[in-house]
Coordinates of C-alpha atoms in Angstrom, one line a residue:
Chain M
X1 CA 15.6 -5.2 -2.2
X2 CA 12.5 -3.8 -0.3
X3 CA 11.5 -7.3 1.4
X4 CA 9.3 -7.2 4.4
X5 CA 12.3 -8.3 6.3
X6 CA 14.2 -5.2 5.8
X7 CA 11.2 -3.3 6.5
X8 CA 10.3 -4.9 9.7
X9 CA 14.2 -4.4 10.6
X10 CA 13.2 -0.5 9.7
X11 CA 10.4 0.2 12.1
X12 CA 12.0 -1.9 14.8
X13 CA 15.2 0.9 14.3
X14 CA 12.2 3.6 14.5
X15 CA 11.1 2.0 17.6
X16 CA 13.7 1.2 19.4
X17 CA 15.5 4.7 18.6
X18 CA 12.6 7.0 19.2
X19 CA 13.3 8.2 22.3
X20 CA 9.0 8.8 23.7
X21 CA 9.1 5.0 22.9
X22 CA 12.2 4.1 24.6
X23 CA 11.2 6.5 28.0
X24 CA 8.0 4.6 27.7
X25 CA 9.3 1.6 27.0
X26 CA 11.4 2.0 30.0
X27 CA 8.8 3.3 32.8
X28 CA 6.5 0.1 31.7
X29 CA 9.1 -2.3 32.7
X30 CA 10.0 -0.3 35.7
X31 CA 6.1 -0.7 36.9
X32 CA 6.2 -5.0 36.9
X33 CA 9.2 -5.2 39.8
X34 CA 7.3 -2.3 41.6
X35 CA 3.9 -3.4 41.7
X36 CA 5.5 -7.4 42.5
X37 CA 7.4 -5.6 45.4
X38 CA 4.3 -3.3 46.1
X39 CA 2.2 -6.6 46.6
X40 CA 4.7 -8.1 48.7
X41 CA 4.6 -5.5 50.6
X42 CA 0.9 -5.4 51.2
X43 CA 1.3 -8.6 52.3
X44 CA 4.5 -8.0 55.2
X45 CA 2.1 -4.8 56.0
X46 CA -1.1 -7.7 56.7
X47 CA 0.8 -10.2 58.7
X48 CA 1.3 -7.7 61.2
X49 CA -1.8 -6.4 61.6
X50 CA -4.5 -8.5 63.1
X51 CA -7.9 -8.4 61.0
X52 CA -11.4 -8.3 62.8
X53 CA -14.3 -9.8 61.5
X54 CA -17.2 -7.6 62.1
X55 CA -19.8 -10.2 62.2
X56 CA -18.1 -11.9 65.5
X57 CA -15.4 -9.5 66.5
X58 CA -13.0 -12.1 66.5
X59 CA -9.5 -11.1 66.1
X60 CA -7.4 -13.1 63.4
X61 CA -3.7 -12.9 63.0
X62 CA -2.8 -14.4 59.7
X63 CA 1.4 -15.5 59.7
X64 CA 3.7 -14.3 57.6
X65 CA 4.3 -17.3 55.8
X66 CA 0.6 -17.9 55.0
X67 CA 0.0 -14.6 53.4
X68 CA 3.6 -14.7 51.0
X69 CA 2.5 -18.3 50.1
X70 CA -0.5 -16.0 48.2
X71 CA 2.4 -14.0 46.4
X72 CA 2.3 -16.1 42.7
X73 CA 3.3 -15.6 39.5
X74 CA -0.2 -13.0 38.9
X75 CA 1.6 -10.8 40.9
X76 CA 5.1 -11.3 39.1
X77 CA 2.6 -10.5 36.0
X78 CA 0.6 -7.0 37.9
X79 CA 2.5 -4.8 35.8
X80 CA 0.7 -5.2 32.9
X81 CA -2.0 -3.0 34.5
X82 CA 0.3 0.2 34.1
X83 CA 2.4 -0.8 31.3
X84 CA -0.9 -2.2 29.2
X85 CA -1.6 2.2 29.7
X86 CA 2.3 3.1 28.3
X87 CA 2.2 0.8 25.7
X88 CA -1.1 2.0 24.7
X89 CA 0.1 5.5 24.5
X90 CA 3.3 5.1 22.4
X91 CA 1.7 2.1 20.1
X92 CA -0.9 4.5 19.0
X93 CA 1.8 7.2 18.6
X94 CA 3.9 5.1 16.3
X95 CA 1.3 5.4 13.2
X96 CA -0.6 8.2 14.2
X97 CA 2.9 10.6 14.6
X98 CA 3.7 9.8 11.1
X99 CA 0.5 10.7 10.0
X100 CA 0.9 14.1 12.2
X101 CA 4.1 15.1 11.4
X102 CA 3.7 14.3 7.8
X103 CA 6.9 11.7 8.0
X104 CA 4.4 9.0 6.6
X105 CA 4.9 11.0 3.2
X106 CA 8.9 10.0 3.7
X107 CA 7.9 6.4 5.2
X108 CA 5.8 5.4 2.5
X109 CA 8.7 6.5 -0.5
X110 CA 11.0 4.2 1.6
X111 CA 8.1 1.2 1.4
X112 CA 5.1 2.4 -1.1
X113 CA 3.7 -1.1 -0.5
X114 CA 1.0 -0.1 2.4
X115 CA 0.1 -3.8 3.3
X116 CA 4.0 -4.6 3.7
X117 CA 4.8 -1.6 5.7
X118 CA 1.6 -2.1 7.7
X119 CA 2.4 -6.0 8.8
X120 CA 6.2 -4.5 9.2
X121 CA 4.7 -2.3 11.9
X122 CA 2.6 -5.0 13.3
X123 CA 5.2 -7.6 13.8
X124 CA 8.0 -5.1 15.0
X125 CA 5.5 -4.0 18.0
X126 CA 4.2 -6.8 19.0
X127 CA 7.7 -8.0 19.3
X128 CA 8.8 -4.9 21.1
X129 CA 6.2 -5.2 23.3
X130 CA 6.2 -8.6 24.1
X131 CA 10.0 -8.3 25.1
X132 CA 9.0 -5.7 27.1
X133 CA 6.8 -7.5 29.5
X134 CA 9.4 -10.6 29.3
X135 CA 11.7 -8.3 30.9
X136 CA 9.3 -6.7 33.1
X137 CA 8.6 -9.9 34.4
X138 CA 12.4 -11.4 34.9
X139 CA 12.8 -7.9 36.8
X140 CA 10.2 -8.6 39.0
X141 CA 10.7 -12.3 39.8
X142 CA 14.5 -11.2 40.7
X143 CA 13.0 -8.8 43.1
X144 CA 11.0 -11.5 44.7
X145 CA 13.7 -13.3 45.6
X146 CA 15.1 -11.7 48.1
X147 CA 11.6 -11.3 50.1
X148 CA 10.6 -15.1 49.3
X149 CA 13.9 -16.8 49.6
X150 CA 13.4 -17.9 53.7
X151 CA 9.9 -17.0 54.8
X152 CA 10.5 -18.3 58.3
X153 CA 12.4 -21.0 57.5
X154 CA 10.8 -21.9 54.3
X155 CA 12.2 -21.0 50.3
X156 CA 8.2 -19.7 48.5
X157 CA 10.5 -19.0 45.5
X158 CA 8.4 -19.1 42.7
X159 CA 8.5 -22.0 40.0
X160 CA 6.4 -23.1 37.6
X161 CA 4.1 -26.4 38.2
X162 CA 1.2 -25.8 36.1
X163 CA -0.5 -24.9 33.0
X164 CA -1.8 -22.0 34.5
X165 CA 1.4 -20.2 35.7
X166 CA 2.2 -20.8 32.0
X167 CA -0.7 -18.5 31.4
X168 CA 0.3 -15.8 33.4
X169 CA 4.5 -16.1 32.3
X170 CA 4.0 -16.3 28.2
X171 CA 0.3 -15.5 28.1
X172 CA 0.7 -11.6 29.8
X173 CA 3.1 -10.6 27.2
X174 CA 1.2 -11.9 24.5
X175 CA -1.7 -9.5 26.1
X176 CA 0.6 -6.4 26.0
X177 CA 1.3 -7.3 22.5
X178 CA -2.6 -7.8 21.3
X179 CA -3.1 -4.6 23.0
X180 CA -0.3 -2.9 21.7
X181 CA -1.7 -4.4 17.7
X182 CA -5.0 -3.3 18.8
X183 CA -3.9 0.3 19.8
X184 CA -1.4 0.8 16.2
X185 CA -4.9 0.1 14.6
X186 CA -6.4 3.2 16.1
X187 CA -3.2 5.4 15.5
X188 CA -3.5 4.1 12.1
X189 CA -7.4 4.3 11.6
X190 CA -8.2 8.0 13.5
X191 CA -4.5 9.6 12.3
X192 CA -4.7 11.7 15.3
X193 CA -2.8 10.8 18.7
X194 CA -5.3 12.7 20.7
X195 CA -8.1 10.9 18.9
X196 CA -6.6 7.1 19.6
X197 CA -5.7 8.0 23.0
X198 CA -8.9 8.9 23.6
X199 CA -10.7 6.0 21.9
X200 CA -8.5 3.6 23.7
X201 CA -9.4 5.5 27.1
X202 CA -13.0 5.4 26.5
X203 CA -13.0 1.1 25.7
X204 CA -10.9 0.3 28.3
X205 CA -11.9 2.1 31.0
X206 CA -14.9 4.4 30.8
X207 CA -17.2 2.5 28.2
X208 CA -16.4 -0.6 30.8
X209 CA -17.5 0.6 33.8
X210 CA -20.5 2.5 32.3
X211 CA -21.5 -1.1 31.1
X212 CA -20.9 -2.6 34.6
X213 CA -22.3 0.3 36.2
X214 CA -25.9 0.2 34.0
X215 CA -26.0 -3.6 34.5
X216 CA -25.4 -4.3 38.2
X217 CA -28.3 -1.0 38.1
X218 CA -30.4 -3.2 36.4
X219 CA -29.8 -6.9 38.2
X220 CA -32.6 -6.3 40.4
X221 CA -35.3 -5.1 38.5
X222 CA -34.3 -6.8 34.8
X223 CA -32.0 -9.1 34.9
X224 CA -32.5 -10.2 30.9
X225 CA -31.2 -6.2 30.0
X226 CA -28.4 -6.5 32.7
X227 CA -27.0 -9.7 30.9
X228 CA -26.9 -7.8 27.6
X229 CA -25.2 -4.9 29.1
X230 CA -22.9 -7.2 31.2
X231 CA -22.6 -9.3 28.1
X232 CA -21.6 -6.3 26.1
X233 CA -19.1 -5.3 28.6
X234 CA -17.6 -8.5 29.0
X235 CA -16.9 -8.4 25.0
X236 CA -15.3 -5.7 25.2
X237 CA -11.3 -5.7 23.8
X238 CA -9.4 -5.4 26.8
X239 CA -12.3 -7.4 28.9
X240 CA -10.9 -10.1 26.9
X241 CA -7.6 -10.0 28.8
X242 CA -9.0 -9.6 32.0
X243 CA -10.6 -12.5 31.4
X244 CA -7.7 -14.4 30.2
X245 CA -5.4 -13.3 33.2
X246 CA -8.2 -13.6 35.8
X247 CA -7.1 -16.3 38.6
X248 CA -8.0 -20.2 37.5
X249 CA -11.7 -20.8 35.9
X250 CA -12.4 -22.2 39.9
X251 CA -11.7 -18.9 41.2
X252 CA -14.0 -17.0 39.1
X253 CA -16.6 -19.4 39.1
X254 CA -17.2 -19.6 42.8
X255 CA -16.2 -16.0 43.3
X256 CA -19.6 -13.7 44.4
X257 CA -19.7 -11.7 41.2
X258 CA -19.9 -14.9 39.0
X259 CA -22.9 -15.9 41.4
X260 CA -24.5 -12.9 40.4
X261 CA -27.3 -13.8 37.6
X262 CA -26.0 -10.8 35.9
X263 CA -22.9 -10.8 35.3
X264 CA -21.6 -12.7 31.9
X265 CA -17.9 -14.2 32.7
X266 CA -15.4 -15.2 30.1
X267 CA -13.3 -18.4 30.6
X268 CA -9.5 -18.2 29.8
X269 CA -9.9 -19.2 26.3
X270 CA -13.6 -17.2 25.4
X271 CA -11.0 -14.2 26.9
X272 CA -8.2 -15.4 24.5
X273 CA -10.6 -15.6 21.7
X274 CA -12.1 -12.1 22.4
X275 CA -8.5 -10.3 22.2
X276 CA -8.0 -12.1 19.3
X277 CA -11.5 -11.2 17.3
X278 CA -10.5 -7.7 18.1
X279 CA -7.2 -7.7 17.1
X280 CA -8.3 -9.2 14.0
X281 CA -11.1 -6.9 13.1
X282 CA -9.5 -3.6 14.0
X283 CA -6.6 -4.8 11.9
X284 CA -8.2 -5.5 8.7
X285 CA -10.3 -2.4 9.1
X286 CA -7.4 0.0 9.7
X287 CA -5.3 -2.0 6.7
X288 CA -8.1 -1.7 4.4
X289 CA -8.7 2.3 5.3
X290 CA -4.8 2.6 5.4
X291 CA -4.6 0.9 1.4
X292 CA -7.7 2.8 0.6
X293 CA -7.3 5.8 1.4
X294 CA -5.1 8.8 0.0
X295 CA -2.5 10.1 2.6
X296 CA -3.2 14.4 1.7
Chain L
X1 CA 32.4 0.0 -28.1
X2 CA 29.3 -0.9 -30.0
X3 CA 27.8 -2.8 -27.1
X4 CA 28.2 0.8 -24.8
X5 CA 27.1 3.0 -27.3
X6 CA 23.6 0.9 -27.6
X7 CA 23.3 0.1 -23.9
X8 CA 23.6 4.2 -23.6
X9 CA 20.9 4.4 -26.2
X10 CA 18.4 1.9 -25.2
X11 CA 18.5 3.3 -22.1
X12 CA 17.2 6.5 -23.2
X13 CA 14.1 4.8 -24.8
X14 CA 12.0 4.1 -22.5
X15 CA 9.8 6.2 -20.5
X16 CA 10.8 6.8 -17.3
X17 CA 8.5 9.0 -15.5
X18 CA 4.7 9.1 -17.0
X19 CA 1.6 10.0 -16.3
X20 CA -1.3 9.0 -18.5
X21 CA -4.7 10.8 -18.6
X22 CA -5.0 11.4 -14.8
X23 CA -8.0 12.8 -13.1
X24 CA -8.5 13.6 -9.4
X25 CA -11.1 15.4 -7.5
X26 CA -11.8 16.3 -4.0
X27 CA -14.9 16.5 -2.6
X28 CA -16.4 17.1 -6.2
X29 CA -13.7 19.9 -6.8
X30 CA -11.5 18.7 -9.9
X31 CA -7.9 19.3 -9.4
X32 CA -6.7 17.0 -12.1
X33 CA -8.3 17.0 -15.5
X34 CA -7.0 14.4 -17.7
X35 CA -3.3 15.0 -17.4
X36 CA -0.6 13.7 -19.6
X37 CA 3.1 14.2 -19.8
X38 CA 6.3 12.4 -20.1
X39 CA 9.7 13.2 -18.0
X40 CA 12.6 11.6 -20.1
X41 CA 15.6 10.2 -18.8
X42 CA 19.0 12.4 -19.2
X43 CA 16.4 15.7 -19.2
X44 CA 15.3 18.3 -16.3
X45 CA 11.9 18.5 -16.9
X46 CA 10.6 21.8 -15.0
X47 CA 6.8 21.4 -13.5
X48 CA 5.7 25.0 -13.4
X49 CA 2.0 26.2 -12.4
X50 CA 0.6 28.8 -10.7
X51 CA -0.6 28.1 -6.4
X52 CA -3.0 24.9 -6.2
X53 CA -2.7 24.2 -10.2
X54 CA -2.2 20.9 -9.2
X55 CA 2.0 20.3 -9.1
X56 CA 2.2 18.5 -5.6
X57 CA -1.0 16.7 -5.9
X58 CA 0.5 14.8 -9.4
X59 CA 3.3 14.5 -7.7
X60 CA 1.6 12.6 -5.3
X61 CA 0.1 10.5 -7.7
X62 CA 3.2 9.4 -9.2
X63 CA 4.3 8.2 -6.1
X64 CA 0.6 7.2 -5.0
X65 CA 0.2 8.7 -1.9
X66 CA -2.8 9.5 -4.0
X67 CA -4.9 7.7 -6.3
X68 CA -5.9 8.5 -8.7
X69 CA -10.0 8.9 -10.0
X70 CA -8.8 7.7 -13.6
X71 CA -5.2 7.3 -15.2
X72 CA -2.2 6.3 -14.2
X73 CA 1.2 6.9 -13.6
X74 CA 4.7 4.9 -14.2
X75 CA 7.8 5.3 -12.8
X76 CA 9.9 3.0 -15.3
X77 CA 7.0 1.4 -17.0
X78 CA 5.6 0.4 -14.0
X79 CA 3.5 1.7 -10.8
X80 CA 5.8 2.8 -8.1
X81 CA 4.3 0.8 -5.3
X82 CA 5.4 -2.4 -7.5
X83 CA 8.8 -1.4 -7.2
X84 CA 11.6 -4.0 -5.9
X85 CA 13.8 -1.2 -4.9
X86 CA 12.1 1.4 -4.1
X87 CA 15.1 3.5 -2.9
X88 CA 17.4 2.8 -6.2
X89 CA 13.9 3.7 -8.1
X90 CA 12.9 7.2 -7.1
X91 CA 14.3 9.6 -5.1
X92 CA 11.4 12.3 -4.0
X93 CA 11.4 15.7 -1.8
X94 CA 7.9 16.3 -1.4
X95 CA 7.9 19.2 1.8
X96 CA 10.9 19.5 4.0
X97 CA 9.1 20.3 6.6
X98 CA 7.3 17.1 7.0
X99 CA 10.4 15.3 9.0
X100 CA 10.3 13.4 12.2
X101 CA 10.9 16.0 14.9
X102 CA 12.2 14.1 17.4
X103 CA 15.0 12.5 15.2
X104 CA 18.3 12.9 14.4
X105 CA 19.4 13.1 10.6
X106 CA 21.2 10.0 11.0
X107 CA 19.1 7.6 12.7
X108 CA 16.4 8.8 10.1
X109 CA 18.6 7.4 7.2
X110 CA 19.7 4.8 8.6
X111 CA 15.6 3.7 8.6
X112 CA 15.4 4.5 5.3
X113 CA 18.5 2.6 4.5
X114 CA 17.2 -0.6 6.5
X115 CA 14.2 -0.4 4.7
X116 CA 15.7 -0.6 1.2
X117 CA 18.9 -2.6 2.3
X118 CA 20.6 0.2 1.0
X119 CA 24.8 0.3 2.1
X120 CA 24.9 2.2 5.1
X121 CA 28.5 3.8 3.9
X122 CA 26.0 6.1 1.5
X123 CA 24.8 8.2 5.0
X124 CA 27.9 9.9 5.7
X125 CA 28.2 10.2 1.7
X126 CA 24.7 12.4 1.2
X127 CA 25.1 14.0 4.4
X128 CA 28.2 15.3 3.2
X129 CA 27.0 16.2 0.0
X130 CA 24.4 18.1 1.0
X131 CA 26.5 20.2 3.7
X132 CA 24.8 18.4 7.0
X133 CA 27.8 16.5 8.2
X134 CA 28.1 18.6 10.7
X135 CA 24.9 18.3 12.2
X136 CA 24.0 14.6 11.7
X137 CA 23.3 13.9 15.3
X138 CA 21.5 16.8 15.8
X139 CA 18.0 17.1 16.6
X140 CA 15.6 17.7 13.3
X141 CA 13.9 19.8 15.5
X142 CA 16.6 22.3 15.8
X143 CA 16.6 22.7 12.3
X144 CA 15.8 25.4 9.6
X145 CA 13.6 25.2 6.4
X146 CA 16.6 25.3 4.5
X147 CA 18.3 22.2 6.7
X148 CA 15.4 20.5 6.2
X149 CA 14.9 20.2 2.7
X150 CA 18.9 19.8 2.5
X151 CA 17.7 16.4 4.3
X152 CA 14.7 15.9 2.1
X153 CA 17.6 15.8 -0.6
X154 CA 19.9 13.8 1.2
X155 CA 16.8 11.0 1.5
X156 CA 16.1 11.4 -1.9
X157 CA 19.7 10.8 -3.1
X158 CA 20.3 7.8 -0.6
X159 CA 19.3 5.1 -2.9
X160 CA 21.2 7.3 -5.5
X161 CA 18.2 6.5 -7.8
X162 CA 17.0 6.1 -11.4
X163 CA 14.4 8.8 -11.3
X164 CA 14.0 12.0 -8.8
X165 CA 10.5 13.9 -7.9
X166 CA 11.2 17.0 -6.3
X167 CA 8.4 19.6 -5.2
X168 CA 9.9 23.1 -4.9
X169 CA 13.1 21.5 -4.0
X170 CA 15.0 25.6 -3.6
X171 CA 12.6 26.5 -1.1
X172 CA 14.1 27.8 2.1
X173 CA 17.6 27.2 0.4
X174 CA 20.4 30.3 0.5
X175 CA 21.5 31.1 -2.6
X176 CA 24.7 29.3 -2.4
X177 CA 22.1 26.7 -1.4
X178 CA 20.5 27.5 -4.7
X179 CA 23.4 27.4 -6.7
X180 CA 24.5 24.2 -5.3
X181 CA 21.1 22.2 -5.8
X182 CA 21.3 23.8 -9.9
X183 CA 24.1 22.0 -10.3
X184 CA 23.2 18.8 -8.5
X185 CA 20.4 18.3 -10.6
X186 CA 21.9 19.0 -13.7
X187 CA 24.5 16.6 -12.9
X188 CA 21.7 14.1 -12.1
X189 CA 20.4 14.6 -15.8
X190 CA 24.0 14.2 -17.3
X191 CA 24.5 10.7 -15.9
X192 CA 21.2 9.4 -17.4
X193 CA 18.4 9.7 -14.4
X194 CA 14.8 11.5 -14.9
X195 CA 14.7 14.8 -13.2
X196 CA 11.2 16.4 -12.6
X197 CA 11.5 19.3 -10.6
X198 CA 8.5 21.5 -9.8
X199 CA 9.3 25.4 -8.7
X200 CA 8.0 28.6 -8.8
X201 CA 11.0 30.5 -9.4
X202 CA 10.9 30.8 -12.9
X203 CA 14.2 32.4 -13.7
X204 CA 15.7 29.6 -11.7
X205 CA 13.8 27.2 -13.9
X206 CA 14.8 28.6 -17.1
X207 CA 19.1 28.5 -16.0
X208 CA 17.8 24.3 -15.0
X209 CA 15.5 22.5 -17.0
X210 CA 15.8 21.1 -20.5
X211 CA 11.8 20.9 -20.7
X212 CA 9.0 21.8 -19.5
X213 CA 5.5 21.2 -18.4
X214 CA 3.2 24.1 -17.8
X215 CA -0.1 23.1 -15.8
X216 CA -2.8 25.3 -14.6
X217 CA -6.5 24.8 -13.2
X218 CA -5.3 20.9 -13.0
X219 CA -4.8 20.8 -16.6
X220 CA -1.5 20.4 -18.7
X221 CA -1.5 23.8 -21.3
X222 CA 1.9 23.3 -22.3
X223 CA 4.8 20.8 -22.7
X224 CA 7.9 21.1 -24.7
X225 CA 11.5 21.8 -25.0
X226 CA 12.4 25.3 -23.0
X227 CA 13.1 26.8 -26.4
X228 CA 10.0 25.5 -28.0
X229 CA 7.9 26.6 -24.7
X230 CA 9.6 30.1 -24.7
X231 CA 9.2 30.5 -28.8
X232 CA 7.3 34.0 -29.6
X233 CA 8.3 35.4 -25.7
X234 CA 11.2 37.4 -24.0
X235 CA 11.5 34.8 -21.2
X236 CA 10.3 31.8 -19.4
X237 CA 8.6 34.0 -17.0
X238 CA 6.4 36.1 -20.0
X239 CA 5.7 32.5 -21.6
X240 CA 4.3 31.0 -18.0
X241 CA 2.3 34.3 -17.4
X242 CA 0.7 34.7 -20.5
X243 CA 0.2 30.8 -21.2
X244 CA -1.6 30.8 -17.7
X245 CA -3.3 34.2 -18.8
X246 CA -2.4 35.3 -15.3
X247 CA -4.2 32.6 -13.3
X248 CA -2.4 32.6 -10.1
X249 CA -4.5 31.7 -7.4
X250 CA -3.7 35.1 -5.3
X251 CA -5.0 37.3 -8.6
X252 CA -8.2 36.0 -7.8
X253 CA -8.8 38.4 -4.9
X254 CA -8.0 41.5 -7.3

């Protein structure tokens, strides 16, 4: 029997035994530990050095334990920045490869029903994925311990005490895995690696900082037109999960770019919402083209 | 007895591979026109045509990779995407070329197996039978034509199905290789299941199939028994050339 169980059992096999997926897989869970160890170590590196303040030239010495106290479960949660980038990569490369190497002919005998095989996909990535930040994120709180243990005298062990470190534990690997959704649905739409990679590359980085470039270049002279563009930028997909793993709604309120009259910030939830809409739309459109369309 | 002998029969009543007035076109070009024919069960039924008659792309349809722009196709009375089981259903070799590289022969059945639930003992069973034992955890990369569409055949005989599709199913095979697939697919036929093999290599085709379906230009010009098909003619290949009237695609440039 050819239920969707068996076939979501199937791609996770693919995944899981493909071995660009597993290297990648791999690296991306290597990069939380370093970049929690990285910050941590930006942070020894500071409470040695004494910081002037140009406007007074008073000298400030901040402690050690001050500065680790800073060390919270966002930076337990920075390797999503790097491994968002790998996950990207091999998510679009597990449709679009098919469609390259002409397996999908082979893939779609095994399952002919495109919607089933499609969702199969879809659930056996975003689980993938989202184990693969849960580990990424157990490495890298056991290599904090060591480093926050005794901070002269004191354990800054990290627990969790709020909603908001919630976000950051359970709500980053649920970013990974939109992203990871959104990325099969350009494998699956363009049917070209090159072409995805390059889609994803210009919406996450280079069609966002074009917006935020144009925008702060208009703030002084139009500030209606610099809204729009900022507007634009902030909806765009992975904007969204900036948004939603920015520090607390305080932070960004009171922080100087939100006091800009610019700049259009997303809340937690608008930034939830956002990932969400675009996962959504990209995978009906990609499931409709995928049922639609004939595979030459 | 009696209860055998008409089980055996009423399976043989029923269609099992059809394709009903189907029509296709690409980009205004028409490379279907209103094709019909019928692949019975217990029967090889050789698909012959010249180069871009149209073989792979009805293929395609049956298994609907393609749709079709009017028609339709059955694979035991029903479309094949409907299918429970898939896998026990239809076996197809479409190009054994198109394989995942970067897998091993093993891993990639055992995908297909997952998908269709299908009893993992079968792996080591088709690999045997088609002479890859030896090389199950090797890279597909590493392989030949010849290996590859050994695999192709080892997929499409996983599910050990009802029905098999094959598209130029020889090609790259040695001709022990050759030898060994003739006889596969005849014993196929023998135990009941719907054979439709597509080829150029006529001889080949005339020492395999019990009927045969002649398309050119996209549309069917002859279907019958090979006897009835070579009536009048000194072989299958004098039959297929001058039913054709010589329209292979690479006379055009004469």
């Amino acid at each position: 029997m050819n239920s969707f169980f068996q076939v979501c059992k199937s791609e996770f096999y693919k995944l899981r035994t493909q071995k660009s997926a597993r290297i990648l897989s791999v690296v991306a869970i290597l990069f939380y530990p370093i970049l929690t160890l990285f910050a941590i170590f930006i942070m020894k590196l500071a409470s040695v050095m004494q910081i002037t303040d140009n406007t007074n030239g008073v000298k400030t010495q901040f402690s050690e334990l001050e500065l680790m106290k800073s060390v919270g479960w966002s930076s337990i949660t920075a390797g999503i920045s790097v491994a968002g980038v790998l996950v990207a990569i091999f998510a679009i490369m597990f449709f679009s490869s098919e469609f390259q190497s002409g397996s999908i002919y082979s893939t779609l005998i095994a399952t002919p029903n495109r919607i089933k095989l499609y969702f199969a996909k879809f659930v056996s990535l975003f689980i993938f994925t989202y184990l693969i930040a849960v580990i990424g994120e157990i490495l890298a709180y056991l290599s904090s311990i060591p480093f926050l243990i005794n901070v002269e005298g004191q354990n800054l062990l990290l627990t969790v005490s709020s909603a908001d470190d919630f976000r950051y534990i359970l709500g980053s690997p649920l970013m990974l895995a939109f992203m990871a959704v959104i990325c099969l649905a350009l494998g699956c739409l363009f049917r070209s690696t090159s072409a995805g990679i390059i889609i994803y590359f210009l919406f996450s980085f280079v069609l966002s900082a074009a917006l935020a470039g144009i925008a702060l270049s208009l703030s002084s002279a139009n500030t209606l037109l610099a809204r729009i563009f900022s507007g634009i930028q902030a909806f765009l997909p992975f904007s969204g999960s900036d948004a939603f793993l920015s520090n607390s709604t305080s932070d960004l309120s009171s922080s100087a770019s939100a006091q800009l009259e610019y700049v259009f910030p997303l809340d937690h939830l608008q930034g939830f919402l956002v990932m969400l809409l675009w996962v959504i739309v990209l995978t009906f459109a990609s499931l409709l083209l995928f049922e639609k369309r004939d595979i030459k | 007895m009696l209860i055998e002998i008409v089980d055996s029969v009423s399976c043989y009543t029923y269609t099992m591979i059809e394709i009903k007035n189907v029509s296709k076109a690409f980009k205004k070009k028409k490379v279907l026109d209103n094709v019909s024919f019928v692949a019975k069960p217990g029967k090889v039924t050789g698909f012959l045509g010249p180069n871009g008659a149209g073989k792979t792309t009805t293929m395609k349809v049956l298994l609907e990779l393609i749709y079709p722009d009017s028609g339709e196709a059955f694979v035991d009375e029903a479309r094949f995407s409907q299918s429970k089981t898939p896998a026990k259903s239809v076996g197809a070799l479409l190009d054994g070329k198109l394989m995942p590289k970067n897998r091993t022969p093993r891993t990639y059945l055992i995908s297909v197996a997952k998908a269709n639930k299908l009893d993992h003992t079968r792996i080591p069973h088709v690999l045997r039978e088609t002479g890859l034992s030896h090389v199950a955890n090797k890279k597909i990369s590493t392989f030949s034509l010849g290996m590859c569409q050994r695999l192709s055949l080892s997929e499409a005989l996983l599910g050990d199905p009802d029905n098999l599709i094959l598209d130029e199913p020889v090609n790259g095979l040695d001709p022990e290789g050759i030898k060994w697939a003739r006889d596969l697919f005849k014993k196929k036929a023998e135990e009941g299941k719907t054979v439709l093999v597509s080829s150029h290599i006529l001889s080949e085709m005339e020492n395999l199939a019990d009927e045969i379906v002649i398309i050119a230009k996209g549309k069917i010009i002859k279907t019958g028994s090979l006897d009835e098909v070579k009536d009048g003619y000194s072989s299958l290949e004098d039959a297929f050339i001058s039913l054709t009237g010589g329209d292979a695609e690479f006379k055009a440039g004469f």
